[in-house]
Amino acid sequence: QLQLVESGGGLVQPGGSLRLSCAASGFTLDYYAIGWFRQAPGKEREGVSCISSSDGSTYYADSVKGRFTISRDNAKNTVYLQMNSLKPEDTAVYYCAADLRGWGLTYEYDYWGQGTQVTVSS
């Protein structure tokens, strides 16, 4: 059974950092593009960052560019999202998603995790 599990969310003060993990089970992430998305209450889901399976190319939403970094560790079958200089507007449930055929910040990925809550507040 293909499964993605996010972890690493929590409560952090503005300016702080968190590292989210997206661990895969039941399949090998090497061949999958991975996207990170977030959804805040009352707002539409937003693509945050994504990384290709082929050459490790990455994309970032303008709202997180320069603050967030996506990376993958195929040996651990895990993708990470390092989030620095967090702002209250980064508060949301963060999801990772995987797909074999395509990728992008607006792409409809096939497989999704259940999400992890990130709250940025003083």
PDB file of C-alpha atoms in Angstrom:
ATOM      1  CA  GLN A   1       0.000   0.000   0.000  1.00  0.00           C
ATOM      2  CA  LEU A   2       1.426   3.347  -1.054  1.00  0.00           C
ATOM      3  CA  GLN A   3       1.550   5.769   1.831  1.00  0.00           C
ATOM      4  CA  LEU A   4       3.006   9.204   2.505  1.00  0.00           C
ATOM      5  CA  VAL A   5       3.385  10.397   6.089  1.00  0.00           C
ATOM      6  CA  GLU A   6       4.236  13.976   6.981  1.00  0.00           C
ATOM      7  CA  SER A   7       5.856  14.949  10.264  1.00  0.00           C
ATOM      8  CA  GLY A   8       7.696  17.842  11.844  1.00  0.00           C
ATOM      9  CA  GLY A   9       4.897  20.346  12.182  1.00  0.00           C
ATOM     10  CA  GLY A  10       4.213  22.279  15.337  1.00  0.00           C
ATOM     11  CA  LEU A  11       4.005  25.674  16.965  1.00  0.00           C
ATOM     12  CA  VAL A  12       6.841  28.099  16.300  1.00  0.00           C
ATOM     13  CA  GLN A  13       7.374  31.799  16.898  1.00  0.00           C
ATOM     14  CA  PRO A  14       7.677  34.218  13.984  1.00  0.00           C
ATOM     15  CA  GLY A  15      11.201  34.122  12.621  1.00  0.00           C
ATOM     16  CA  GLY A  16      11.662  30.535  13.712  1.00  0.00           C
ATOM     17  CA  SER A  17      12.327  27.385  11.710  1.00  0.00           C
ATOM     18  CA  LEU A  18      10.821  23.971  11.192  1.00  0.00           C
ATOM     19  CA  ARG A  19      11.774  21.014   9.032  1.00  0.00           C
ATOM     20  CA  LEU A  20       8.948  18.951   7.634  1.00  0.00           C
ATOM     21  CA  SER A  21       9.498  15.368   6.546  1.00  0.00           C
ATOM     22  CA  CYS A  22       7.551  13.332   4.038  1.00  0.00           C
ATOM     23  CA  ALA A  23       8.283   9.629   4.416  1.00  0.00           C
ATOM     24  CA  ALA A  24       7.107   7.091   1.875  1.00  0.00           C
ATOM     25  CA  SER A  25       6.185   3.496   2.502  1.00  0.00           C
ATOM     26  CA  GLY A  26       5.108   0.852   0.041  1.00  0.00           C
ATOM     27  CA  PHE A  27       6.993   2.439  -2.821  1.00  0.00           C
ATOM     28  CA  THR A  28      10.345   4.002  -3.708  1.00  0.00           C
ATOM     29  CA  LEU A  29      10.372   7.777  -3.914  1.00  0.00           C
ATOM     30  CA  ASP A  30      13.317   7.851  -6.326  1.00  0.00           C
ATOM     31  CA  TYR A  31      11.071   7.794  -9.384  1.00  0.00           C
ATOM     32  CA  TYR A  32       8.443  10.195  -8.087  1.00  0.00           C
ATOM     33  CA  ALA A  33       8.226  13.934  -8.244  1.00  0.00           C
ATOM     34  CA  ILE A  34       7.230  15.387  -4.868  1.00  0.00           C
ATOM     35  CA  GLY A  35       5.239  18.477  -4.093  1.00  0.00           C
ATOM     36  CA  TRP A  36       4.563  20.301  -0.842  1.00  0.00           C
ATOM     37  CA  PHE A  37       1.241  22.065  -0.508  1.00  0.00           C
ATOM     38  CA  ARG A  38      -0.501  23.950   2.257  1.00  0.00           C
ATOM     39  CA  GLN A  39      -4.014  24.949   3.112  1.00  0.00           C
ATOM     40  CA  ALA A  40      -4.988  27.559   5.647  1.00  0.00           C
ATOM     41  CA  PRO A  41      -8.508  27.782   7.087  1.00  0.00           C
ATOM     42  CA  GLY A  42     -10.879  29.380   4.621  1.00  0.00           C
ATOM     43  CA  LYS A  43      -8.289  29.440   1.856  1.00  0.00           C
ATOM     44  CA  GLU A  44      -7.612  27.328  -1.198  1.00  0.00           C
ATOM     45  CA  ARG A  45      -4.809  24.829  -1.261  1.00  0.00           C
ATOM     46  CA  GLU A  46      -1.539  26.410  -2.385  1.00  0.00           C
ATOM     47  CA  GLY A  47       1.484  24.805  -3.986  1.00  0.00           C
ATOM     48  CA  VAL A  48       4.547  25.665  -1.909  1.00  0.00           C
ATOM     49  CA  SER A  49       7.433  23.775  -3.477  1.00  0.00           C
ATOM     50  CA  CYS A  50       8.186  20.765  -5.633  1.00  0.00           C
ATOM     51  CA  ILE A  51      11.156  18.693  -6.705  1.00  0.00           C
ATOM     52  CA  SER A  52      11.552  16.568  -9.803  1.00  0.00           C
ATOM     53  CA  SER A  53      12.498  12.900  -9.826  1.00  0.00           C
ATOM     54  CA  SER A  54      14.937  13.183 -12.715  1.00  0.00           C
ATOM     55  CA  ASP A  55      17.468  15.902 -12.012  1.00  0.00           C
ATOM     56  CA  GLY A  56      16.348  17.344  -8.701  1.00  0.00           C
ATOM     57  CA  SER A  57      15.015  20.548 -10.226  1.00  0.00           C
ATOM     58  CA  THR A  58      12.963  22.589  -7.791  1.00  0.00           C
ATOM     59  CA  TYR A  59      10.264  25.235  -7.862  1.00  0.00           C
ATOM     60  CA  TYR A  60       9.052  27.526  -5.120  1.00  0.00           C
ATOM     61  CA  ALA A  61       6.028  29.722  -4.688  1.00  0.00           C
ATOM     62  CA  ASP A  62       6.977  33.400  -4.606  1.00  0.00           C
ATOM     63  CA  SER A  63       5.632  33.630  -1.062  1.00  0.00           C
ATOM     64  CA  VAL A  64       8.284  31.210   0.248  1.00  0.00           C
ATOM     65  CA  LYS A  65      11.181  31.761  -2.136  1.00  0.00           C
ATOM     66  CA  GLY A  66      14.407  32.361  -0.244  1.00  0.00           C
ATOM     67  CA  ARG A  67      12.954  31.034   3.013  1.00  0.00           C
ATOM     68  CA  PHE A  68      11.982  27.422   2.240  1.00  0.00           C
ATOM     69  CA  THR A  69      14.173  24.675   0.811  1.00  0.00           C
ATOM     70  CA  ILE A  70      12.994  21.339  -0.550  1.00  0.00           C
ATOM     71  CA  SER A  71      15.323  18.364  -0.660  1.00  0.00           C
ATOM     72  CA  ARG A  72      15.167  14.624  -1.034  1.00  0.00           C
ATOM     73  CA  ASP A  73      17.100  11.784   0.544  1.00  0.00           C
ATOM     74  CA  ASN A  74      16.392   8.764  -1.599  1.00  0.00           C
ATOM     75  CA  ALA A  75      18.359   6.497   0.718  1.00  0.00           C
ATOM     76  CA  LYS A  76      15.877   7.341   3.479  1.00  0.00           C
ATOM     77  CA  ASN A  77      12.923   7.414   1.095  1.00  0.00           C
ATOM     78  CA  THR A  78      12.100  10.847   2.477  1.00  0.00           C
ATOM     79  CA  VAL A  79      11.627  14.379   1.195  1.00  0.00           C
ATOM     80  CA  TYR A  80      12.136  17.405   3.425  1.00  0.00           C
ATOM     81  CA  LEU A  81      10.908  20.965   3.518  1.00  0.00           C
ATOM     82  CA  GLN A  82      13.175  23.234   5.526  1.00  0.00           C
ATOM     83  CA  MET A  83      11.243  26.329   6.524  1.00  0.00           C
ATOM     84  CA  ASN A  84      13.144  29.342   7.865  1.00  0.00           C
ATOM     85  CA  SER A  85      12.104  32.873   8.786  1.00  0.00           C
ATOM     86  CA  LEU A  86       8.570  31.674   9.346  1.00  0.00           C
ATOM     87  CA  LYS A  87       5.745  34.190   9.306  1.00  0.00           C
ATOM     88  CA  PRO A  88       2.229  34.026  10.755  1.00  0.00           C
ATOM     89  CA  GLU A  89       0.886  33.780   7.206  1.00  0.00           C
ATOM     90  CA  ASP A  90       2.732  30.466   6.821  1.00  0.00           C
ATOM     91  CA  THR A  91       0.270  28.938   9.272  1.00  0.00           C
ATOM     92  CA  ALA A  92      -1.515  26.073   7.525  1.00  0.00           C
ATOM     93  CA  VAL A  93      -1.786  22.321   7.227  1.00  0.00           C
ATOM     94  CA  TYR A  94       1.096  21.161   5.059  1.00  0.00           C
ATOM     95  CA  TYR A  95       0.748  18.175   2.750  1.00  0.00           C
ATOM     96  CA  CYS A  96       3.199  16.287   0.610  1.00  0.00           C
ATOM     97  CA  ALA A  97       2.203  14.602  -2.628  1.00  0.00           C
ATOM     98  CA  ALA A  98       3.866  12.259  -5.104  1.00  0.00           C
ATOM     99  CA  ASP A  99       3.441  11.468  -8.779  1.00  0.00           C
ATOM    100  CA  LEU A 100       5.226   9.343 -11.371  1.00  0.00           C
ATOM    101  CA  ARG A 101       4.185  11.218 -14.499  1.00  0.00           C
ATOM    102  CA  GLY A 102       4.372  14.920 -13.849  1.00  0.00           C
ATOM    103  CA  TRP A 103       5.085  17.686 -11.388  1.00  0.00           C
ATOM    104  CA  GLY A 104       4.620  21.353 -10.639  1.00  0.00           C
ATOM    105  CA  LEU A 105       3.008  23.691  -8.137  1.00  0.00           C
ATOM    106  CA  THR A 106      -0.426  23.306  -9.723  1.00  0.00           C
ATOM    107  CA  TYR A 107      -0.119  19.711 -10.877  1.00  0.00           C
ATOM    108  CA  GLU A 108      -2.692  17.201  -9.638  1.00  0.00           C
ATOM    109  CA  TYR A 109      -0.549  14.604  -7.882  1.00  0.00           C
ATOM    110  CA  ASP A 110      -1.783  11.036  -7.511  1.00  0.00           C
ATOM    111  CA  TYR A 111      -0.734  10.306  -3.942  1.00  0.00           C
ATOM    112  CA  TRP A 112      -1.192  12.498  -0.870  1.00  0.00           C
ATOM    113  CA  GLY A 113      -0.301  12.407   2.776  1.00  0.00           C
ATOM    114  CA  GLN A 114      -2.672  13.358   5.568  1.00  0.00           C
ATOM    115  CA  GLY A 115      -0.928  16.573   6.477  1.00  0.00           C
ATOM    116  CA  THR A 116       0.861  18.151   9.406  1.00  0.00           C
ATOM    117  CA  GLN A 117      -0.158  21.380  11.141  1.00  0.00           C
ATOM    118  CA  VAL A 118       2.232  24.318  11.182  1.00  0.00           C
ATOM    119  CA  THR A 119       1.311  27.253  13.403  1.00  0.00           C
ATOM    120  CA  VAL A 120       3.416  30.403  13.483  1.00  0.00           C
ATOM    121  CA  SER A 121       2.445  32.583  16.393  1.00  0.00           C
ATOM    122  CA  SER A 122       3.921  34.497  19.281  1.00  0.00           C
TER     123      SER A 122
END
